[in-house]
PDB file of C-alpha atoms in Angstrom:
ATOM      1  CA  MET A 771      24.683  -0.676   3.247  1.00  0.00           C
ATOM      2  CA  PRO A 772      23.439  -0.783  -0.447  1.00  0.00           C
ATOM      3  CA  SER A 773      19.869  -2.966  -0.409  1.00  0.00           C
ATOM      4  CA  LYS A 774      19.416  -6.103  -2.845  1.00  0.00           C
ATOM      5  CA  ILE A 775      18.026  -3.815  -5.367  1.00  0.00           C
ATOM      6  CA  GLN A 776      20.568  -1.305  -5.498  1.00  0.00           C
ATOM      7  CA  ILE A 777      23.282  -3.967  -5.458  1.00  0.00           C
ATOM      8  CA  ALA A 778      21.595  -5.344  -8.605  1.00  0.00           C
ATOM      9  CA  LYS A 779      21.531  -2.002 -10.181  1.00  0.00           C
ATOM     10  CA  LEU A 780      24.835  -1.044  -9.411  1.00  0.00           C
ATOM     11  CA  GLN A 781      26.264  -4.546 -11.029  1.00  0.00           C
ATOM     12  CA  THR A 782      24.297  -3.585 -14.040  1.00  0.00           C
ATOM     13  CA  ILE A 783      26.330  -0.567 -14.206  1.00  0.00           C
ATOM     14  CA  LEU A 784      29.194  -2.144 -13.783  1.00  0.00           C
ATOM     15  CA  ASP A 785      28.411  -4.949 -16.332  1.00  0.00           C
ATOM     16  CA  ASP A 786      27.744  -2.212 -19.116  1.00  0.00           C
ATOM     17  CA  ALA A 787      30.479  -0.146 -18.197  1.00  0.00           C
ATOM     18  CA  ALA A 788      32.481  -3.312 -19.115  1.00  0.00           C
ATOM     19  CA  LYS A 789      30.914  -4.159 -22.119  1.00  0.00           C
ATOM     20  CA  LYS A 790      31.404  -0.507 -23.371  1.00  0.00           C
ATOM     21  CA  ALA A 791      35.221  -0.389 -22.543  1.00  0.00           C
ATOM     22  CA  GLY A 792      36.593  -4.213 -22.662  1.00  0.00           C
ATOM     23  CA  ALA A 793      38.683  -4.528 -19.968  1.00  0.00           C
ATOM     24  CA  LEU A 794      38.235  -2.269 -16.916  1.00  0.00           C
ATOM     25  CA  LYS A 795      40.780  -0.968 -14.544  1.00  0.00           C
ATOM     26  CA  LEU A 796      38.498   0.056 -11.144  1.00  0.00           C
ATOM     27  CA  LEU A 797      39.493   1.081  -7.985  1.00  0.00           C
ATOM     28  CA  GLU A 798      37.574   0.042  -4.647  1.00  0.00           C
ATOM     29  CA  ALA A 799      38.053   2.926  -2.307  1.00  0.00           C
ATOM     30  CA  GLY A 800      38.099   1.732   1.229  1.00  0.00           C
ATOM     31  CA  CYS A 801      38.001  -2.077  -0.017  1.00  0.00           C
ATOM     32  CA  GLY A 802      37.923  -3.680   3.538  1.00  0.00           C
ATOM     33  CA  SER A 803      38.291  -7.399   3.126  1.00  0.00           C
ATOM     34  CA  SER A 804      35.507  -7.961   0.202  1.00  0.00           C
ATOM     35  CA  THR A 805      33.222  -6.736  -2.322  1.00  0.00           C
ATOM     36  CA  ARG A 806      29.209  -7.535  -3.025  1.00  0.00           C
ATOM     37  CA  LEU A 807      29.703  -6.930  -6.645  1.00  0.00           C
ATOM     38  CA  THR A 808      30.703  -9.179  -9.208  1.00  0.00           C
ATOM     39  CA  ILE A 809      33.802  -8.078 -10.809  1.00  0.00           C
ATOM     40  CA  PRO A 810      33.268  -8.140 -14.774  1.00  0.00           C
ATOM     41  CA  ALA A 811      35.913 -10.902 -16.574  1.00  0.00           C
ATOM     42  CA  GLY A 812      39.436  -9.173 -17.480  1.00  0.00           C
ATOM     43  CA  THR A 813      39.029  -6.335 -14.771  1.00  0.00           C
ATOM     44  CA  TYR A 814      41.899  -5.227 -12.967  1.00  0.00           C
ATOM     45  CA  VAL A 815      41.171  -4.718  -9.562  1.00  0.00           C
ATOM     46  CA  VAL A 816      42.999  -1.938  -7.208  1.00  0.00           C
ATOM     47  CA  GLY A 817      41.844  -1.978  -3.709  1.00  0.00           C
ATOM     48  CA  ILE A 818      42.945   1.044  -0.908  1.00  0.00           C
ATOM     49  CA  ASP A 819      42.353   0.784   2.341  1.00  0.00           C
ATOM     50  CA  ILE A 820      43.847   2.399   5.661  1.00  0.00           C
ATOM     51  CA  SER A 821      44.197  -1.590   7.274  1.00  0.00           C
ATOM     52  CA  GLN A 822      46.420  -3.891   6.540  1.00  0.00           C
ATOM     53  CA  SER A 823      44.567  -6.636   7.632  1.00  0.00           C
ATOM     54  CA  GLN A 824      41.674  -5.843   5.846  1.00  0.00           C
ATOM     55  CA  LEU A 825      43.862  -5.346   2.678  1.00  0.00           C
ATOM     56  CA  ASP A 826      45.634  -9.105   3.367  1.00  0.00           C
ATOM     57  CA  LYS A 827      41.940 -10.603   3.618  1.00  0.00           C
ATOM     58  CA  ASN A 828      40.699  -9.367   0.236  1.00  0.00           C
ATOM     59  CA  ASP A 829      41.472 -12.120  -2.307  1.00  0.00           C
ATOM     60  CA  ILE A 830      39.729 -10.398  -5.343  1.00  0.00           C
ATOM     61  CA  LEU A 831      42.536  -7.515  -5.614  1.00  0.00           C
ATOM     62  CA  ASP A 832      45.195  -7.262  -8.236  1.00  0.00           C
ATOM     63  CA  GLU A 833      47.082  -4.780  -6.472  1.00  0.00           C
ATOM     64  CA  LYS A 834      46.717  -2.956  -2.763  1.00  0.00           C
ATOM     65  CA  ILE A 835      47.476   0.412  -1.424  1.00  0.00           C
ATOM     66  CA  LEU A 836      47.725   0.545   1.892  1.00  0.00           C
ATOM     67  CA  GLY A 837      46.831   4.415   2.257  1.00  0.00           C
ATOM     68  CA  ASP A 838      44.220   6.989   3.294  1.00  0.00           C
ATOM     69  CA  ILE A 839      42.147   8.140   0.462  1.00  0.00           C
ATOM     70  CA  GLN A 840      41.470  11.570   1.734  1.00  0.00           C
ATOM     71  CA  THR A 841      45.018  11.911   1.018  1.00  0.00           C
ATOM     72  CA  TYR A 842      46.749   9.817  -0.886  1.00  0.00           C
ATOM     73  CA  PRO A 843      48.369  10.574  -4.089  1.00  0.00           C
ATOM     74  CA  LEU A 844      46.225   8.538  -6.917  1.00  0.00           C
ATOM     75  CA  GLU A 845      47.822   8.905 -10.159  1.00  0.00           C
ATOM     76  CA  GLU A 846      45.562  11.273 -12.445  1.00  0.00           C
ATOM     77  CA  ALA A 847      42.851   9.581 -15.315  1.00  0.00           C
ATOM     78  CA  VAL A 848      44.093   6.139 -14.609  1.00  0.00           C
ATOM     79  CA  PHE A 849      40.389   4.436 -13.628  1.00  0.00           C
ATOM     80  CA  ASP A 850      37.704   3.561 -15.785  1.00  0.00           C
ATOM     81  CA  ILE A 851      35.522   2.741 -12.303  1.00  0.00           C
ATOM     82  CA  ILE A 852      36.056   4.166  -8.962  1.00  0.00           C
ATOM     83  CA  ILE A 853      33.562   2.447  -6.256  1.00  0.00           C
ATOM     84  CA  CYS A 854      33.484   3.581  -2.861  1.00  0.00           C
ATOM     85  CA  ARG A 855      30.589   1.696  -0.668  1.00  0.00           C
ATOM     86  CA  ASP A 856      30.032   2.934   2.987  1.00  0.00           C
ATOM     87  CA  VAL A 857      32.997   4.676   3.554  1.00  0.00           C
ATOM     88  CA  LEU A 858      32.842   8.486   2.987  1.00  0.00           C
ATOM     89  CA  GLU A 859      30.691   8.832   6.555  1.00  0.00           C
ATOM     90  CA  HIS A 860      33.722   7.834   8.335  1.00  0.00           C
ATOM     91  CA  LEU A 861      36.105   9.946   6.714  1.00  0.00           C
ATOM     92  CA  SER A 862      36.641  13.880   8.569  1.00  0.00           C
ATOM     93  CA  ASP A 863      37.046  14.938   5.045  1.00  0.00           C
ATOM     94  CA  PRO A 864      35.455  13.471   2.192  1.00  0.00           C
ATOM     95  CA  GLU A 865      35.090  15.976  -0.118  1.00  0.00           C
ATOM     96  CA  ALA A 866      38.854  15.433  -0.474  1.00  0.00           C
ATOM     97  CA  ALA A 867      38.411  12.073  -1.274  1.00  0.00           C
ATOM     98  CA  VAL A 868      35.880  12.770  -3.506  1.00  0.00           C
ATOM     99  CA  ARG A 869      38.402  15.244  -4.916  1.00  0.00           C
ATOM    100  CA  ASN A 870      40.927  12.728  -5.281  1.00  0.00           C
ATOM    101  CA  PHE A 871      38.528  10.622  -7.180  1.00  0.00           C
ATOM    102  CA  ALA A 872      37.391  13.153  -9.832  1.00  0.00           C
ATOM    103  CA  ARG A 873      41.244  13.429 -10.395  1.00  0.00           C
ATOM    104  CA  ALA A 874      41.503   9.433 -10.870  1.00  0.00           C
ATOM    105  CA  ILE A 875      38.976   8.813 -12.940  1.00  0.00           C
ATOM    106  CA  LYS A 876      39.090   8.922 -16.898  1.00  0.00           C
ATOM    107  CA  PRO A 877      37.302  10.570 -18.961  1.00  0.00           C
ATOM    108  CA  GLY A 878      34.292   8.417 -19.512  1.00  0.00           C
ATOM    109  CA  GLY A 879      34.764   6.695 -16.264  1.00  0.00           C
ATOM    110  CA  LEU A 880      31.902   6.339 -13.325  1.00  0.00           C
ATOM    111  CA  ILE A 881      32.554   7.101  -9.880  1.00  0.00           C
ATOM    112  CA  ILE A 882      29.804   5.074  -7.688  1.00  0.00           C
ATOM    113  CA  LEU A 883      29.465   6.412  -3.897  1.00  0.00           C
ATOM    114  CA  ALA A 884      26.741   4.801  -1.470  1.00  0.00           C
ATOM    115  CA  LEU A 885      26.492   6.364   1.551  1.00  0.00           C
ATOM    116  CA  PRO A 886      23.887   7.027   4.413  1.00  0.00           C
ATOM    117  CA  ASN A 887      21.531   9.746   4.001  1.00  0.00           C
ATOM    118  CA  LEU A 888      22.585  12.581   6.195  1.00  0.00           C
ATOM    119  CA  ARG A 889      19.059  14.419   5.920  1.00  0.00           C
ATOM    120  CA  SER A 890      17.160  10.789   6.861  1.00  0.00           C
ATOM    121  CA  LEU A 891      16.386  10.473  10.750  1.00  0.00           C
ATOM    122  CA  LYS A 892      19.231   7.831  10.867  1.00  0.00           C
ATOM    123  CA  GLY A 893      21.464   9.766   9.412  1.00  0.00           C
ATOM    124  CA  TRP A 894      20.911  12.450  11.963  1.00  0.00           C
ATOM    125  CA  ILE A 895      20.837  10.425  14.917  1.00  0.00           C
ATOM    126  CA  THR A 896      24.348   8.749  13.268  1.00  0.00           C
ATOM    127  CA  LYS A 897      25.864  11.761  13.268  1.00  0.00           C
ATOM    128  CA  TRP A 898      24.884  13.332  16.607  1.00  0.00           C
ATOM    129  CA  SER A 899      25.207  10.123  18.692  1.00  0.00           C
ATOM    130  CA  PRO A 900      28.521   9.103  20.464  1.00  0.00           C
ATOM    131  CA  HIS A 901      30.422   6.017  19.215  1.00  0.00           C
ATOM    132  CA  TRP A 902      29.712   3.934  22.413  1.00  0.00           C
ATOM    133  CA  PHE A 903      25.926   4.094  21.464  1.00  0.00           C
ATOM    134  CA  HIS A 904      26.895   3.272  18.025  1.00  0.00           C
ATOM    135  CA  VAL A 905      28.342  -0.318  19.503  1.00  0.00           C
ATOM    136  CA  TRP A 906      25.529  -0.939  21.792  1.00  0.00           C
ATOM    137  CA  THR A 907      23.138  -0.904  19.371  1.00  0.00           C
ATOM    138  CA  TYR A 908      25.312  -2.752  17.069  1.00  0.00           C
ATOM    139  CA  LYS A 909      25.908  -5.453  19.953  1.00  0.00           C
ATOM    140  CA  TYR A 910      22.370  -5.884  21.252  1.00  0.00           C
ATOM    141  CA  ILE A 911      20.185  -4.434  18.516  1.00  0.00           C
ATOM    142  CA  PHE A 912      21.819  -6.053  16.007  1.00  0.00           C
ATOM    143  CA  ARG A 913      22.808  -8.795  17.913  1.00  0.00           C
ATOM    144  CA  ARG A 914      26.648  -8.523  16.512  1.00  0.00           C
ATOM    145  CA  LYS A 915      28.990 -10.234  19.751  1.00  0.00           C
ATOM    146  CA  HIS A 916      32.337  -8.641  17.609  1.00  0.00           C
ATOM    147  CA  ALA A 917      30.528  -5.073  17.425  1.00  0.00           C
ATOM    148  CA  GLY A 918      33.303  -2.281  18.399  1.00  0.00           C
ATOM    149  CA  LYS A 919      36.062  -4.795  18.563  1.00  0.00           C
ATOM    150  CA  ALA A 920      39.081  -4.246  15.889  1.00  0.00           C
ATOM    151  CA  GLY A 921      38.022  -4.670  12.508  1.00  0.00           C
ATOM    152  CA  PHE A 922      34.547  -5.185  13.138  1.00  0.00           C
ATOM    153  CA  ALA A 923      31.816  -2.478  12.663  1.00  0.00           C
ATOM    154  CA  PRO A 924      30.798  -0.076  13.355  1.00  0.00           C
ATOM    155  CA  PHE A 925      33.989   2.239  13.174  1.00  0.00           C
ATOM    156  CA  LYS A 926      33.809   5.526  14.099  1.00  0.00           C
ATOM    157  CA  THR A 927      31.304   7.723  12.092  1.00  0.00           C
ATOM    158  CA  TYR A 928      31.669  11.835  11.432  1.00  0.00           C
ATOM    159  CA  MET A 929      28.505  12.112   8.896  1.00  0.00           C
ATOM    160  CA  ARG A 930      30.027  15.431   7.669  1.00  0.00           C
ATOM    161  CA  SER A 931      27.511  17.979   5.902  1.00  0.00           C
ATOM    162  CA  SER A 932      29.482  18.062   2.860  1.00  0.00           C
ATOM    163  CA  ILE A 933      27.873  14.167   1.973  1.00  0.00           C
ATOM    164  CA  ALA A 934      24.242  15.005   2.053  1.00  0.00           C
ATOM    165  CA  PRO A 935      23.079  14.736  -0.937  1.00  0.00           C
ATOM    166  CA  ASP A 936      22.361  17.644  -1.998  1.00  0.00           C
ATOM    167  CA  ARG A 937      25.955  18.859  -1.093  1.00  0.00           C
ATOM    168  CA  LEU A 938      27.279  15.855  -3.149  1.00  0.00           C
ATOM    169  CA  LYS A 939      25.274  16.818  -6.164  1.00  0.00           C
ATOM    170  CA  GLU A 940      26.723  20.816  -5.475  1.00  0.00           C
ATOM    171  CA  LEU A 941      30.386  19.162  -5.190  1.00  0.00           C
ATOM    172  CA  GLY A 942      30.261  17.293  -8.298  1.00  0.00           C
ATOM    173  CA  ASP A 943      28.786  19.846 -10.465  1.00  0.00           C
ATOM    174  CA  LYS A 944      31.756  21.745  -9.227  1.00  0.00           C
ATOM    175  CA  LEU A 945      34.223  19.119 -10.408  1.00  0.00           C
ATOM    176  CA  GLY A 946      32.839  19.042 -13.773  1.00  0.00           C
ATOM    177  CA  LEU A 947      31.079  15.623 -13.065  1.00  0.00           C
ATOM    178  CA  ASN A 948      27.593  14.570 -14.392  1.00  0.00           C
ATOM    179  CA  ILE A 949      24.931  12.789 -12.314  1.00  0.00           C
ATOM    180  CA  ASP A 950      24.158   9.186 -14.416  1.00  0.00           C
ATOM    181  CA  TYR A 951      22.340   7.879 -11.446  1.00  0.00           C
ATOM    182  CA  PHE A 952      20.698   8.753  -8.440  1.00  0.00           C
ATOM    183  CA  GLN A 953      18.592   6.962  -5.975  1.00  0.00           C
ATOM    184  CA  LEU A 954      17.355   7.249  -2.212  1.00  0.00           C
ATOM    185  CA  TYR A 955      16.387   4.603  -0.412  1.00  0.00           C
ATOM    186  CA  GLU A 956      15.384   2.521   2.978  1.00  0.00           C
ATOM    187  CA  GLY A 957      18.388   0.578   4.334  1.00  0.00           C
ATOM    188  CA  GLY A 958      19.042  -3.216   5.489  1.00  0.00           C
ATOM    189  CA  VAL A 959      19.490  -1.543   8.813  1.00  0.00           C
ATOM    190  CA  LEU A 960      16.296   0.261   9.182  1.00  0.00           C
ATOM    191  CA  ARG A 961      14.444  -2.787   7.677  1.00  0.00           C
ATOM    192  CA  ILE A 962      15.734  -4.916  10.448  1.00  0.00           C
ATOM    193  CA  LEU A 963      15.332  -2.900  13.196  1.00  0.00           C
ATOM    194  CA  ARG A 964      11.493  -1.908  11.871  1.00  0.00           C
ATOM    195  CA  LYS A 965      10.748  -5.660  11.883  1.00  0.00           C
ATOM    196  CA  ARG A 966      12.397  -6.629  15.451  1.00  0.00           C
ATOM    197  CA  ILE A 967       9.922  -3.638  17.086  1.00  0.00           C
ATOM    198  CA  GLY A 968       7.163  -4.363  15.400  1.00  0.00           C
ATOM    199  CA  LEU A 969       7.509  -0.697  13.116  1.00  0.00           C
ATOM    200  CA  MET A 970       5.346  -1.805  10.481  1.00  0.00           C
ATOM    201  CA  GLY A 971       2.020  -1.166   8.025  1.00  0.00           C
ATOM    202  CA  PRO A 972       0.104   1.955   9.058  1.00  0.00           C
ATOM    203  CA  LEU A 973       2.190   2.385  12.453  1.00  0.00           C
ATOM    204  CA  TRP A 974       4.939   2.971  10.044  1.00  0.00           C
ATOM    205  CA  LYS A 975       3.573   5.467   7.920  1.00  0.00           C
ATOM    206  CA  VAL A 976       2.190   7.726  11.269  1.00  0.00           C
ATOM    207  CA  PHE A 977       5.790   7.381  12.203  1.00  0.00           C
ATOM    208  CA  GLN A 978       7.035   8.509   9.035  1.00  0.00           C
ATOM    209  CA  PHE A 979       4.603  11.518   8.943  1.00  0.00           C
ATOM    210  CA  LEU A 980       5.746  12.466  12.751  1.00  0.00           C
ATOM    211  CA  VAL A 981       9.416  12.521  11.664  1.00  0.00           C
ATOM    212  CA  LYS A 982       8.528  15.036   8.908  1.00  0.00           C
ATOM    213  CA  MET A 983       6.186  17.110  10.501  1.00  0.00           C
ATOM    214  CA  LEU A 984       8.545  17.776  13.633  1.00  0.00           C
ATOM    215  CA  SER A 985      11.705  18.144  12.055  1.00  0.00           C
ATOM    216  CA  LEU A 986       9.640  20.815   9.807  1.00  0.00           C
ATOM    217  CA  GLY A 987      10.489  18.684   6.447  1.00  0.00           C
ATOM    218  CA  ARG A 988      14.369  18.503   6.727  1.00  0.00           C
ATOM    219  CA  LEU A 989      14.144  14.538   8.066  1.00  0.00           C
ATOM    220  CA  ASP A 990      13.008  11.813   5.972  1.00  0.00           C
ATOM    221  CA  ALA A 991      12.473   8.512   8.299  1.00  0.00           C
ATOM    222  CA  GLU A 992      12.354   6.068   5.442  1.00  0.00           C
ATOM    223  CA  LYS A 993      14.918   6.842   3.099  1.00  0.00           C
ATOM    224  CA  THR A 994      17.981   6.268   5.037  1.00  0.00           C
ATOM    225  CA  ASP A 995      20.526   5.290   2.020  1.00  0.00           C
ATOM    226  CA  PHE A 996      21.731   6.892  -1.422  1.00  0.00           C
ATOM    227  CA  VAL A 997      23.518   5.628  -4.284  1.00  0.00           C
ATOM    228  CA  ILE A 998      25.160   8.341  -6.588  1.00  0.00           C
ATOM    229  CA  VAL A 999      27.230   7.651  -9.763  1.00  0.00           C
ATOM    230  CA  PHE A1000      28.686  10.527 -11.254  1.00  0.00           C
ATOM    231  CA  SER A1001      30.288  10.352 -15.015  1.00  0.00           C
ATOM    232  CA  LYS A1002      33.597  12.031 -16.308  1.00  0.00           C
ATOM    233  CA  PRO A1003      32.505  13.815 -19.825  1.00  0.00           C
ATOM    234  CA  GLU A1004      34.827  12.680 -22.078  1.00  0.00           C
TER     235      GLU A1004
END
């Protein structure tokens, strides 16, 4: 989940793109029922989701597509911006979705991806723990009473190795995309959890050190999420 700082950064990227291109055609991939971004005036917004009920609730869309972003035949080079937020981790073939985006974006367009960091402790736990554990965590740790019910998080998660930051960068390079922005950060879920269990200050620093040491440098305790923005050369 993008933090307030990252949402602000993405908003700036979106607003700047609107200033340069004028009226935008934007795709929200895995749009769900809403967006946390303010859509620039004059933007034509297309949303694609596998859930008809989520599409029905989304009132910012000019066009709604019921489909799977891994397989749906998006038109070639038609979008100025593609946003995919907290979706790739739930796909069995996220690489297919990114390839689909690369085909559908116009030259000069941007692909904005926000997702969990597989190279973090949280990402590793999410990948290898069963779904019932995710539901239990949402319900009893984060106190979301509807957790696990139809239309409510947490959703089935795959966390394929292809969505690790380094792997996504490699895929973008193979697809001829440039990296305009990349940032690892601490997600909201971890911040809430740390406050609830008192994992703060020096204790948190010690915990981070232990995670790094015991994982031989492979896992990061703090940087649970990341944003990457690809651009397609003109």
